[in-house]
Short mmCIF file of C-alpha atoms in Angstrom, two decimals:
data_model
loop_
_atom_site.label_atom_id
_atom_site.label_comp_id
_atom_site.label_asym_id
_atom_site.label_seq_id
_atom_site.Cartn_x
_atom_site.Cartn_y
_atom_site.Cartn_z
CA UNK A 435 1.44 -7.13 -1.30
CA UNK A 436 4.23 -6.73 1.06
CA UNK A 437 6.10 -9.84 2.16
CA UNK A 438 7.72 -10.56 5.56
CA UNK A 439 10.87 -12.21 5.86
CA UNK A 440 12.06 -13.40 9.17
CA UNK A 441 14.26 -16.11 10.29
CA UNK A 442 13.06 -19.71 10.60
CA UNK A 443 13.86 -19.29 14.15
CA UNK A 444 13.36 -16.29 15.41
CA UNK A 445 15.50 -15.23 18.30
CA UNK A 446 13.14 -14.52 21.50
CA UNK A 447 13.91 -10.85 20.90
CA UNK A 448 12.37 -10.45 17.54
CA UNK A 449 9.42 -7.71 17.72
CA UNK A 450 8.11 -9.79 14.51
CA UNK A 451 7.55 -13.05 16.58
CA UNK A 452 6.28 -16.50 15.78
CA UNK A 453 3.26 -15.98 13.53
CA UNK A 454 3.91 -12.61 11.77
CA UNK A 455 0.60 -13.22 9.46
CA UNK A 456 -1.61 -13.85 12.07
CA UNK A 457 -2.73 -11.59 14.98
CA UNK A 458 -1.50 -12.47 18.07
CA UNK A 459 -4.18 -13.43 21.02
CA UNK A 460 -3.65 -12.43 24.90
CA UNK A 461 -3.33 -16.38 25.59
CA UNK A 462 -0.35 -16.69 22.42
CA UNK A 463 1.29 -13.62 24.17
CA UNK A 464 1.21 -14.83 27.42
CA UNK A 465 2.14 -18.65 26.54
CA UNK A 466 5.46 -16.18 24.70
CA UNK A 467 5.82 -14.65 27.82
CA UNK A 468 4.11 -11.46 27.64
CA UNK A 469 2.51 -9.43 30.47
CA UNK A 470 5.10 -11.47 33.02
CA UNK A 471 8.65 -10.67 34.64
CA UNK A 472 9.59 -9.03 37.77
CA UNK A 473 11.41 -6.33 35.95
CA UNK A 474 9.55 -3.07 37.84
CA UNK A 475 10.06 0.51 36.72
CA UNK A 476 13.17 1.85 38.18
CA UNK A 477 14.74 -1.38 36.75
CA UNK A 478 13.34 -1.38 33.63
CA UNK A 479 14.47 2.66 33.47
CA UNK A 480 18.17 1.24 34.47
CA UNK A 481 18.05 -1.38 31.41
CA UNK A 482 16.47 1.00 28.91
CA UNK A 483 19.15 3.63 29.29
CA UNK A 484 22.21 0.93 29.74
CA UNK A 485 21.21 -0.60 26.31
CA UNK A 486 20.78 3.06 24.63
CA UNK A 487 17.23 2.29 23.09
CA UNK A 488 16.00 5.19 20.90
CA UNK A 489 12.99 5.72 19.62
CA UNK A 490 11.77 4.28 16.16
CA UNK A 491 9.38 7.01 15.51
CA UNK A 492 12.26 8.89 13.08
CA UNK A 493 14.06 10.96 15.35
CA UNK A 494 16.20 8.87 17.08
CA UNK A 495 15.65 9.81 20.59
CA UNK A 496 17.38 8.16 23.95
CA UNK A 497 13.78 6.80 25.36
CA UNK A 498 15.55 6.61 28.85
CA UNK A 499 15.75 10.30 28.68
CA UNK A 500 12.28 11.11 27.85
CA UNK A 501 10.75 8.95 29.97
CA UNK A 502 12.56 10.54 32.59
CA UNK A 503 11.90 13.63 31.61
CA UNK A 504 7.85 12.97 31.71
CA UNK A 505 8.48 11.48 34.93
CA UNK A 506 10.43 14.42 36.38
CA UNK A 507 7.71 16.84 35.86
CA UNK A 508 5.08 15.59 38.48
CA UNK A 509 1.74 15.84 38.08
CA UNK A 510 -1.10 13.16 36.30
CA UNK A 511 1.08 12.24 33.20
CA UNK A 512 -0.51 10.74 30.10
CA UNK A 513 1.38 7.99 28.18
CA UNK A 514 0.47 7.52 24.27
CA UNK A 515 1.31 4.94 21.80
CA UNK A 516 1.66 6.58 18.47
CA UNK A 517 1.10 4.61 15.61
CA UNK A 518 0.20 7.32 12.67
CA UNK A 519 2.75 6.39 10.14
CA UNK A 520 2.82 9.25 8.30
CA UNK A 521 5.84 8.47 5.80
CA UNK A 522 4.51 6.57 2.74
CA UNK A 523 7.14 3.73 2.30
CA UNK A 524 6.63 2.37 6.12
CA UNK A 525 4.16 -0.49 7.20
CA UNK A 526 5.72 -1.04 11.18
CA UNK A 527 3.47 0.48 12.61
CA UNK A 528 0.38 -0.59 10.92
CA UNK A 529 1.69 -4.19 10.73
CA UNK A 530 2.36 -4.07 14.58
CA UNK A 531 -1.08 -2.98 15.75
CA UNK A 532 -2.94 -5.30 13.74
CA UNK A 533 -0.69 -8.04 14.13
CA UNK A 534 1.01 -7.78 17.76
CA UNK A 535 -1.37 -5.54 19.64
CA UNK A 536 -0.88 -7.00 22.70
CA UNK A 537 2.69 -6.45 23.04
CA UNK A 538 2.15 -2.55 21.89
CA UNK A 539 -0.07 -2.68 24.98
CA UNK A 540 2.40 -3.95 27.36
CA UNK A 541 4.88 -1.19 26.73
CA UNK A 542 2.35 1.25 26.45
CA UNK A 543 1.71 -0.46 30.75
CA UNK A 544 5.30 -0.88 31.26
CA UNK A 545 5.73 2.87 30.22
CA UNK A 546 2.98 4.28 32.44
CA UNK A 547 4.60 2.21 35.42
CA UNK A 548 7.82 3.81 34.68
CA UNK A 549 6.42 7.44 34.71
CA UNK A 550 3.49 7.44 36.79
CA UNK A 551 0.83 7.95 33.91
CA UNK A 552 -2.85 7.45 34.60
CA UNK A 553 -4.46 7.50 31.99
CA UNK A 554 -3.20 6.18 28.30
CA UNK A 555 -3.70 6.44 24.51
CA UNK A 556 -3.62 4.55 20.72
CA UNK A 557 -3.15 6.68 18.32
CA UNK A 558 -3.58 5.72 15.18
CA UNK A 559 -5.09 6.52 11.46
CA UNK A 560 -5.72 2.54 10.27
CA UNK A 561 -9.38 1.15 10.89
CA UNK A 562 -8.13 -2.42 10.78
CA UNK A 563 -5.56 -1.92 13.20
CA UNK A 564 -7.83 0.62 15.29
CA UNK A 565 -9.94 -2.88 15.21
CA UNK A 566 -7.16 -5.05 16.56
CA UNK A 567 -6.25 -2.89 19.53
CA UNK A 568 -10.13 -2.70 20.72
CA UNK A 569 -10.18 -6.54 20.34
CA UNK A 570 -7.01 -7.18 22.48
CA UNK A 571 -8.23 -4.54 24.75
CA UNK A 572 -11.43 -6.51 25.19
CA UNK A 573 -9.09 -9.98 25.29
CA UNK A 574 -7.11 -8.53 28.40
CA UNK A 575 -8.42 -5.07 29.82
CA UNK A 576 -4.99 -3.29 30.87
CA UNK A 577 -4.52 -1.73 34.19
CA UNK A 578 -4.86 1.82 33.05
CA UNK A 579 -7.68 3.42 30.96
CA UNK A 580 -6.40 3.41 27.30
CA UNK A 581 -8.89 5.19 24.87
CA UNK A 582 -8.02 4.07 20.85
CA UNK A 583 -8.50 7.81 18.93
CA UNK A 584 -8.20 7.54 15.07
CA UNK A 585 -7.29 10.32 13.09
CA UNK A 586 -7.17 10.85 8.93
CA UNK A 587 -4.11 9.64 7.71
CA UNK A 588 -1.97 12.78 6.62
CA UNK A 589 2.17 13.01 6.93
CA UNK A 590 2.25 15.19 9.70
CA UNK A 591 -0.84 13.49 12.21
CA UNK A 592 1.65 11.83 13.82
CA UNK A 593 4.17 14.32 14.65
CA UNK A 594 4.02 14.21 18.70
CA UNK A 595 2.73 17.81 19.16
CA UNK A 596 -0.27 17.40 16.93
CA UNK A 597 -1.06 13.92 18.46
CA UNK A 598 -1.75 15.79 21.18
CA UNK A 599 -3.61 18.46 19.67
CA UNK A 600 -5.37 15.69 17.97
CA UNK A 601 -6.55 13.82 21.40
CA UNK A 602 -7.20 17.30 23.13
CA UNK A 603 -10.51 17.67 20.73
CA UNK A 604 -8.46 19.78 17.94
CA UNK A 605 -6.92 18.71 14.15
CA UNK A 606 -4.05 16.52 13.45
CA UNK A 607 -1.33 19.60 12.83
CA UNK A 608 1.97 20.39 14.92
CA UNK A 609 1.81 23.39 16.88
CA UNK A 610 4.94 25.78 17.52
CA UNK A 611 7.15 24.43 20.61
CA UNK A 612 7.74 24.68 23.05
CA UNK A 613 5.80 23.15 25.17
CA UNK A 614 6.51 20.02 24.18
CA UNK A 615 4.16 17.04 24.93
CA UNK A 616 6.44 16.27 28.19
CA UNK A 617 6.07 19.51 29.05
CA UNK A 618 2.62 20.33 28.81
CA UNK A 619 0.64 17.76 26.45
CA UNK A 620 -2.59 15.91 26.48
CA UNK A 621 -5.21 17.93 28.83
CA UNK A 622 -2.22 19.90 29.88
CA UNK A 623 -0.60 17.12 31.43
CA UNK A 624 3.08 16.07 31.24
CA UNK A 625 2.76 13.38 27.99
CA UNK A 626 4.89 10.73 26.31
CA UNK A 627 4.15 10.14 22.94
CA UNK A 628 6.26 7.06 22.16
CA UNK A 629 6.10 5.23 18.79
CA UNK A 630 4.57 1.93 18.66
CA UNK A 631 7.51 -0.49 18.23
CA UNK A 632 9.45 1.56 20.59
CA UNK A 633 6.64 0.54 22.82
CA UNK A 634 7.42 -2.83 21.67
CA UNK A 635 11.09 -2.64 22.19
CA UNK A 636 10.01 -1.74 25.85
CA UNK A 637 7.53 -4.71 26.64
CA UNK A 638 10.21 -7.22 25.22
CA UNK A 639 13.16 -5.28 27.72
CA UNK A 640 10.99 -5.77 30.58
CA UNK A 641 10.30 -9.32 29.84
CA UNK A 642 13.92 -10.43 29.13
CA UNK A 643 16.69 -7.58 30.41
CA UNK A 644 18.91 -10.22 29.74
CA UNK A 645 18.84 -9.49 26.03
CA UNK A 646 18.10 -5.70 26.25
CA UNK A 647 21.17 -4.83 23.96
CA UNK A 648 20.33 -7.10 21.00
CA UNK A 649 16.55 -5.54 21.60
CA UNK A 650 18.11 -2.12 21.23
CA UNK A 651 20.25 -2.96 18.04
CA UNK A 652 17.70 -3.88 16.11
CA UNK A 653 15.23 -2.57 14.43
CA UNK A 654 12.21 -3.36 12.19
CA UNK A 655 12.52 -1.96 8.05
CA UNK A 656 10.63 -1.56 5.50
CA UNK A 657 12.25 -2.08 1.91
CA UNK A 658 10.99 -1.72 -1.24
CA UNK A 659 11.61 -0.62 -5.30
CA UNK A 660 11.73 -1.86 -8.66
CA UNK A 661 9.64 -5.14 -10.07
CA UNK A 662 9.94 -6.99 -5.97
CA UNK A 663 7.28 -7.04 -3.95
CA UNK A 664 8.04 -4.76 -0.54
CA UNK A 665 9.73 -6.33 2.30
CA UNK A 666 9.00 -5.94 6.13
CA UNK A 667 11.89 -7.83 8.33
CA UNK A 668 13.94 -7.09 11.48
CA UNK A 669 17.68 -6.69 11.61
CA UNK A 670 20.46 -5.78 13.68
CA UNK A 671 21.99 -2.52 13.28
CA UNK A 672 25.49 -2.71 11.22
CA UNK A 673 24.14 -4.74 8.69
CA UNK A 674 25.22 -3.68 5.15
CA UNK A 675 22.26 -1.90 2.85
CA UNK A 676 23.75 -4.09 0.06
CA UNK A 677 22.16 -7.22 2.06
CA UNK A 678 18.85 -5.09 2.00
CA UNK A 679 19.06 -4.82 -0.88
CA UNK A 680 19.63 -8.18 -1.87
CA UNK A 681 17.02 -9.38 0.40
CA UNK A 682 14.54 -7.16 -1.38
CA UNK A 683 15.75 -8.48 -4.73
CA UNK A 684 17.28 -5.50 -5.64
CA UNK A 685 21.06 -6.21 -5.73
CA UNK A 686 22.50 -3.70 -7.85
CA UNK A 687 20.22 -0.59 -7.27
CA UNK A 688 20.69 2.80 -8.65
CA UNK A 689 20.73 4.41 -5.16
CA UNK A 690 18.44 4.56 -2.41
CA UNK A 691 15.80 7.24 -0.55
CA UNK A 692 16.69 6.81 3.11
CA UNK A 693 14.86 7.13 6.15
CA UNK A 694 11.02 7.27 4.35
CA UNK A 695 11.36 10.66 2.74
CA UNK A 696 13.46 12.52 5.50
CA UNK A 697 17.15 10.80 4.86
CA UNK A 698 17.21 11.77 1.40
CA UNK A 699 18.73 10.28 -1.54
CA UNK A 700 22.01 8.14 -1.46
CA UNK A 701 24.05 6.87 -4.35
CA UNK A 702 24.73 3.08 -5.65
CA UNK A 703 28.71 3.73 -4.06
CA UNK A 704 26.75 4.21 -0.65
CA UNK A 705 24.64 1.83 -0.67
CA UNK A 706 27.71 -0.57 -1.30
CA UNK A 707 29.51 0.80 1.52
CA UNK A 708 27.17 2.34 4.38
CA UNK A 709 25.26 -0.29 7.62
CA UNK A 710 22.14 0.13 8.76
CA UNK A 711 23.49 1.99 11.71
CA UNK A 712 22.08 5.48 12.87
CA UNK A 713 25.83 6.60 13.99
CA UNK A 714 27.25 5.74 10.45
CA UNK A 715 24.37 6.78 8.60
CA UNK A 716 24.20 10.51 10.04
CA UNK A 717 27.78 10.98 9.21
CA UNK A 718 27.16 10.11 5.85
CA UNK A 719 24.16 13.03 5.72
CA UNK A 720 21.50 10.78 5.71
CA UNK A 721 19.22 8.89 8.42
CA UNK A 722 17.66 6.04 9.24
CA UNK A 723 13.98 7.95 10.43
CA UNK A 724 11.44 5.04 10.19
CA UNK A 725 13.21 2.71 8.60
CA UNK A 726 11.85 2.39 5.49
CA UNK A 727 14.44 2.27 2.32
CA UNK A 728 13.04 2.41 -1.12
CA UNK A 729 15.98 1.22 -3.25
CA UNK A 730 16.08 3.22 -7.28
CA UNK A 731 16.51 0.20 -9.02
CA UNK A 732 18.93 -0.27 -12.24
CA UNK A 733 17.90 2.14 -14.79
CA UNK A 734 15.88 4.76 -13.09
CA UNK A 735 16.52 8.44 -12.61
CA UNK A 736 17.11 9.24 -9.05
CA UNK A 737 15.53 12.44 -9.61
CA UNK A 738 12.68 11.17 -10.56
CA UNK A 739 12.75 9.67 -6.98
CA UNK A 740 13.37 13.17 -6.02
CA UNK A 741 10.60 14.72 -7.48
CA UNK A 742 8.14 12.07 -6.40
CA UNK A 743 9.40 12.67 -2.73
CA UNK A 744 9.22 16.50 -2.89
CA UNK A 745 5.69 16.48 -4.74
CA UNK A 746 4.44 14.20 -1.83
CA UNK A 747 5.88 16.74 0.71
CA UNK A 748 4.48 19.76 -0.70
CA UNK A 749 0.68 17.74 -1.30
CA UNK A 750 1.27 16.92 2.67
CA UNK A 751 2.21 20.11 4.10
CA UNK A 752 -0.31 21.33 7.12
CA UNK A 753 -0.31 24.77 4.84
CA UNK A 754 -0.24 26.50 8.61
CA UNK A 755 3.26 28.04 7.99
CA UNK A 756 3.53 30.01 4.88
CA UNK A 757 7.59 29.12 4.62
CA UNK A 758 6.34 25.92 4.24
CA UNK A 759 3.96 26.18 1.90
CA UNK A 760 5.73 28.07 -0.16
CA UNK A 761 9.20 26.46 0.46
CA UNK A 762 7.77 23.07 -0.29
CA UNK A 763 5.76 23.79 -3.65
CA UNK A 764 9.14 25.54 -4.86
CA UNK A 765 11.24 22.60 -4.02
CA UNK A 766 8.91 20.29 -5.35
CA UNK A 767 8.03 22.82 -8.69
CA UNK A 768 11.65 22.72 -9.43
CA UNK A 769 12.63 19.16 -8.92
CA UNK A 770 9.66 18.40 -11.95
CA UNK A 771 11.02 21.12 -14.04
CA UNK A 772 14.27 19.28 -13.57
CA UNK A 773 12.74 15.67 -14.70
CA UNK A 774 10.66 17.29 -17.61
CA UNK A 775 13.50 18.86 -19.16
CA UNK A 776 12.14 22.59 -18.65
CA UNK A 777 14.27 23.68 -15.86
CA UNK A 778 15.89 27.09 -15.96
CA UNK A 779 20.00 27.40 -15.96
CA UNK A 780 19.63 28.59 -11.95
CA UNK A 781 17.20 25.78 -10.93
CA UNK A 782 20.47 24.22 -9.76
CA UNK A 783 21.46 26.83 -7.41
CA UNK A 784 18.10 27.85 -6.31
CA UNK A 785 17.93 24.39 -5.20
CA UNK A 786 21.00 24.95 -3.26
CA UNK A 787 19.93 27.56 -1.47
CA UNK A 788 16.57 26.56 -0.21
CA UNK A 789 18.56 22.93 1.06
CA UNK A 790 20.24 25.06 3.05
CA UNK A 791 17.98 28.49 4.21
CA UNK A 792 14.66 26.20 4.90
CA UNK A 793 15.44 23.94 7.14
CA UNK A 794 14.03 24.46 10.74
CA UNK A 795 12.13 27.32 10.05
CA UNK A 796 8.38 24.68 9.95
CA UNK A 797 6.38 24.24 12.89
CA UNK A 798 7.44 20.23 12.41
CA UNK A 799 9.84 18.16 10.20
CA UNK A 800 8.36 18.23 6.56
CA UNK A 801 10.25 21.20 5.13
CA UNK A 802 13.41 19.59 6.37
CA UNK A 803 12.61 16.95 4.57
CA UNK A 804 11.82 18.62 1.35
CA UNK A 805 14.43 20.67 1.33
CA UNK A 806 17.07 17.41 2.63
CA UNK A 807 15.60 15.73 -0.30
CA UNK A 808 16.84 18.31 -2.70
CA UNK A 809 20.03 18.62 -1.04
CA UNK A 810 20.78 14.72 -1.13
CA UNK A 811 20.56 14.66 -4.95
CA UNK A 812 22.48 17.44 -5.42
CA UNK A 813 25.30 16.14 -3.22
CA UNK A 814 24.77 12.19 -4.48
CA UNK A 815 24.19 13.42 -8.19
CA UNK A 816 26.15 16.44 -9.01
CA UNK A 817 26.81 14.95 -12.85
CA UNK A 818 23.23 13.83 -13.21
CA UNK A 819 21.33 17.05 -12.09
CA UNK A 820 24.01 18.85 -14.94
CA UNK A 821 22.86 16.86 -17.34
CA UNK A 822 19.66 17.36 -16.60
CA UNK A 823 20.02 21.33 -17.23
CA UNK A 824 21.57 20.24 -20.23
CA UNK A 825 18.40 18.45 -22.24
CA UNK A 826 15.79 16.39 -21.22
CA UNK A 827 16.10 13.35 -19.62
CA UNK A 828 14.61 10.06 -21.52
CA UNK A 829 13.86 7.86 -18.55
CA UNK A 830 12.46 10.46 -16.77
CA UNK A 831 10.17 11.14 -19.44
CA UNK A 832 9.01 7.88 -19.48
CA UNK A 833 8.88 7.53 -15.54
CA UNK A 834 5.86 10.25 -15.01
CA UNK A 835 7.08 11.71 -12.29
CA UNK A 836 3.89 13.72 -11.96
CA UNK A 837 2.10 10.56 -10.71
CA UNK A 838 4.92 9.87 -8.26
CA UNK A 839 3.14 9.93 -5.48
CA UNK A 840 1.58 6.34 -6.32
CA UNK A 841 5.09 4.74 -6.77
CA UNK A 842 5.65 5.67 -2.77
CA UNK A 843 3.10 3.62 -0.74
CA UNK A 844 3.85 0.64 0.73
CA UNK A 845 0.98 -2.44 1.21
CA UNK A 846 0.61 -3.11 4.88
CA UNK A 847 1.36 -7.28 4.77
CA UNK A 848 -1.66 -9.14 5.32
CA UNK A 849 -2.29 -10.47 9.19
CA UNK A 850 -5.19 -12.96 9.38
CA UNK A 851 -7.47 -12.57 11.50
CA UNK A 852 -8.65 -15.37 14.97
CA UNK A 853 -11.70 -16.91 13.68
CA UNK A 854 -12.76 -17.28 17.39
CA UNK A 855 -14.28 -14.21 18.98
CA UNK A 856 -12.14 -13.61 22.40
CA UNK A 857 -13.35 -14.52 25.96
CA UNK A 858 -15.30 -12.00 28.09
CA UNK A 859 -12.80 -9.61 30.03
CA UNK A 860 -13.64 -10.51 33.29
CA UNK A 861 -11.86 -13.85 32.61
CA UNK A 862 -8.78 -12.63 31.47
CA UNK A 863 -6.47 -11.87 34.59
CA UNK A 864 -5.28 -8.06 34.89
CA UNK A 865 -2.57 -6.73 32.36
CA UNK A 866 -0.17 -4.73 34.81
CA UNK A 867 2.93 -6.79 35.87
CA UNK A 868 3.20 -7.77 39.24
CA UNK A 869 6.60 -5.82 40.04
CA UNK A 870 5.35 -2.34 38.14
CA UNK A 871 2.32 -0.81 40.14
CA UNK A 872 0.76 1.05 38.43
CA UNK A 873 -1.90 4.21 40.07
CA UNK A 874 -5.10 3.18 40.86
CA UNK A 875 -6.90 2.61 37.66
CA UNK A 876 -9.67 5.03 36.55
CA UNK A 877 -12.86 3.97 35.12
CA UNK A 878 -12.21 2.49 31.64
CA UNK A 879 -12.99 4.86 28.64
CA UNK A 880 -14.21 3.95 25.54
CA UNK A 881 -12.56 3.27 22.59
CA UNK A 882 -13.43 6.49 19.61
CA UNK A 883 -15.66 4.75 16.58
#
């Protein structure tokens, strides 16, 4: 089971909070200071872009900007909270919705004040946490309709275009762009589709825009590998992935496979040397995407680790564009040829090539993964992939890469439960801050079964 680790006094920043085992009620968040401060939208807009918040979704992107952006274009916007965690060594999300609902929820308000949005969305794949945010919904009804849709859990569901398509009635795969969801999204309306601890990030700016850089230099990681359990905990950005992997209990690893699956493979001299800082980490060719590092520990192959990530990829493609179908199985065919020992004297170069001809040619992100994936170990482990061509490699053998796909997924920790059922929502005061009006709410929709 994954462990969290989080300081014995958390600062009053920390998206993990007091009681990370235990969900949090509308009363705890309140008593915390949820659902208050004066901070109204254009304020809240001002602090979010001064601080340089990006999202924690995987891409990295200024939320200042896209809020304005869904602001700019008029209309009836629609504000979602995603929380479809699609990459396999991540538990955020998950952990946040069934533990910390209520301050999801906030943002998710706080971001509907700041764009005008009428009408908002939970997205999400987990039946427990689907659970939670109905519960804290009925706890403290907020001043918008939010509907909770659940979709099957697949890597791509929660790429922003097929969230939409997913709410609009249709599957959970990514459609070409543009539009994009600000552009034309859910029902056709402008949409924000903002991760759920970006959400997060937002509630605890517009409660204390005193501390809305430290809020924006942190960040929330998953880490896991070898014999430790997994490890969900919150640090700043800069600090070294040599304390990660310490803290994890992994202090001498092989290397690491950044970002989930889409920041590749890094080597044990870069794990010595690189901060968990997006900047830093993007000029070394890899990323931070969800923040989830799964460190090779001592005495593993790395491209084992390779092959499980591209045989994942190519299981998980949407098989709606055929370069990806195609470009994922090969990537993925070749990096188990290259663990078994039955790779061809080109496998190398072919390898090469499809790194760098593949990439943005999918209707979303998973064949620049795959083929990032088999571009990292080929830049991080030129000697190892030669020897590999050479004769068959020993721990690989014994590693079965071909059940790989196991060794990815991540636990979501445990999060008890309140034994006492919440009040009725009539006696739970309204969820919209005093400072951010929202529209005039619309008549509540239900939550999907």
């Amino acid at each position: 089971m994954t462990t969290i680790r989080r300081p014995a006094q958390p600062p009053p920043h920390s998206v993990l909070g007091v009681s990370p085992h235990a969900a949090e009620s509308a009363e705890a968040y309140r008593a915390a200071g949820g659902y208050a401060g004066a901070t109204g939208p254009d304020e809240l807009l001002h602090h979010l872009a001064a601080s340089g918040l990006r999202g924690r979704g995987g891409a990295g992107f200024p939320v200042a900007v896209k809020l304005r952006s869904v602001r700019d274009r008029g209309g009836r916007p629609v504000v979602v909270a995603n929380g479809e965690e699609g990459e396999p060594g991540s538990v955020k999300d998950r952990w946040l919705l069934r533990a910390r609902p209520h301050l999801v929820l906030d943002g998710l308000a706080r971001a509907a004040a700041v764009t005008g949005a009428v009408r908002g969305y939970v997205y999400l794949s987990d039946p427990e946490a689907g659970a939670r945010v109905r519960r804290a919904l009925a706890e403290r009804p907020p001043g918008l309709p939010v509907e909770v849709v659940e979709t099957a859990h697949t890597y791509v569901a929660g790429e922003e275009s097929a969230v939409v398509r997913r709410i609009d009635g249709g599957p959970a795969l990514p459609t070409a762009k543009p539009p994009r969801p600000f552009e034309r999204g859910v029902g056709g309306a402008p949409t924000l589709v903002s991760n759920v601890e970006t959400l997060a990030r937002i509630a605890l700016t517009a409660a204390r825009p005193d501390l809305r850089d430290p809020i924006a230099d942190s960040t929330l990681v998953t880490l896991s590998g070898g014999p430790a359990a997994p490890v969900l905990t919150e640090v700043p950005f800069g600090t070294p992935l040599r304390t990660l992997a310490s803290l994890l209990g992994a202090p001498d690893p092989a290397g690491a496979l950044m970002g989930g699956l889409f920041g590749g493979l890094v080597d044990s001299a870069a794990v010595e040397r690189l901060p968990l800082e997006p900047g830093a980490l993007a000029a070394a060719g890899t990323a931070l995407g969800c923040g989830a590092i799964r460190f090779l520990p001592p005495g593993s192959c790395p491209v084992t680790a390779a092959a499980d990530a591209a045989g994942h990829l190519a299981a998980e493609s949407a098989r709606q564009c055929g370069v990806c179908v195609s470009g994922t199985r090969a990537v993925g065919d070749a990096l188990y040829a290259l663990a078994a020992g039955t790779a061809g004297p080109d496998t190398a170069d072919s390898l090469q090539r499809w790194s760098q001809g593949l990439p943005g040619r999918g209707a979303c992100g998973l064949l620049d993964a795959a083929a990032g994936v088999a571009g990292s170990l080929l830049r991080a482990f030129p000697r190892l992939v030669r020897s590999h061509l050479a004769a068959p490699c020993p721990v690989c053998a014994a590693s079965a890469p071909a059940d790989g796909r196991r060794r990815l997924t991540v636990a979501v920790p445990a999060v008890a439960v309140p034994a006492v059922a919440p009040s009725t929502a009539a006696a739970v005061s309204p969820a919209v801050p005093e400072a951010a009006a929202l529209p005039t709410p619309l008549p509540a929709l239900k939550g999907t079964p």
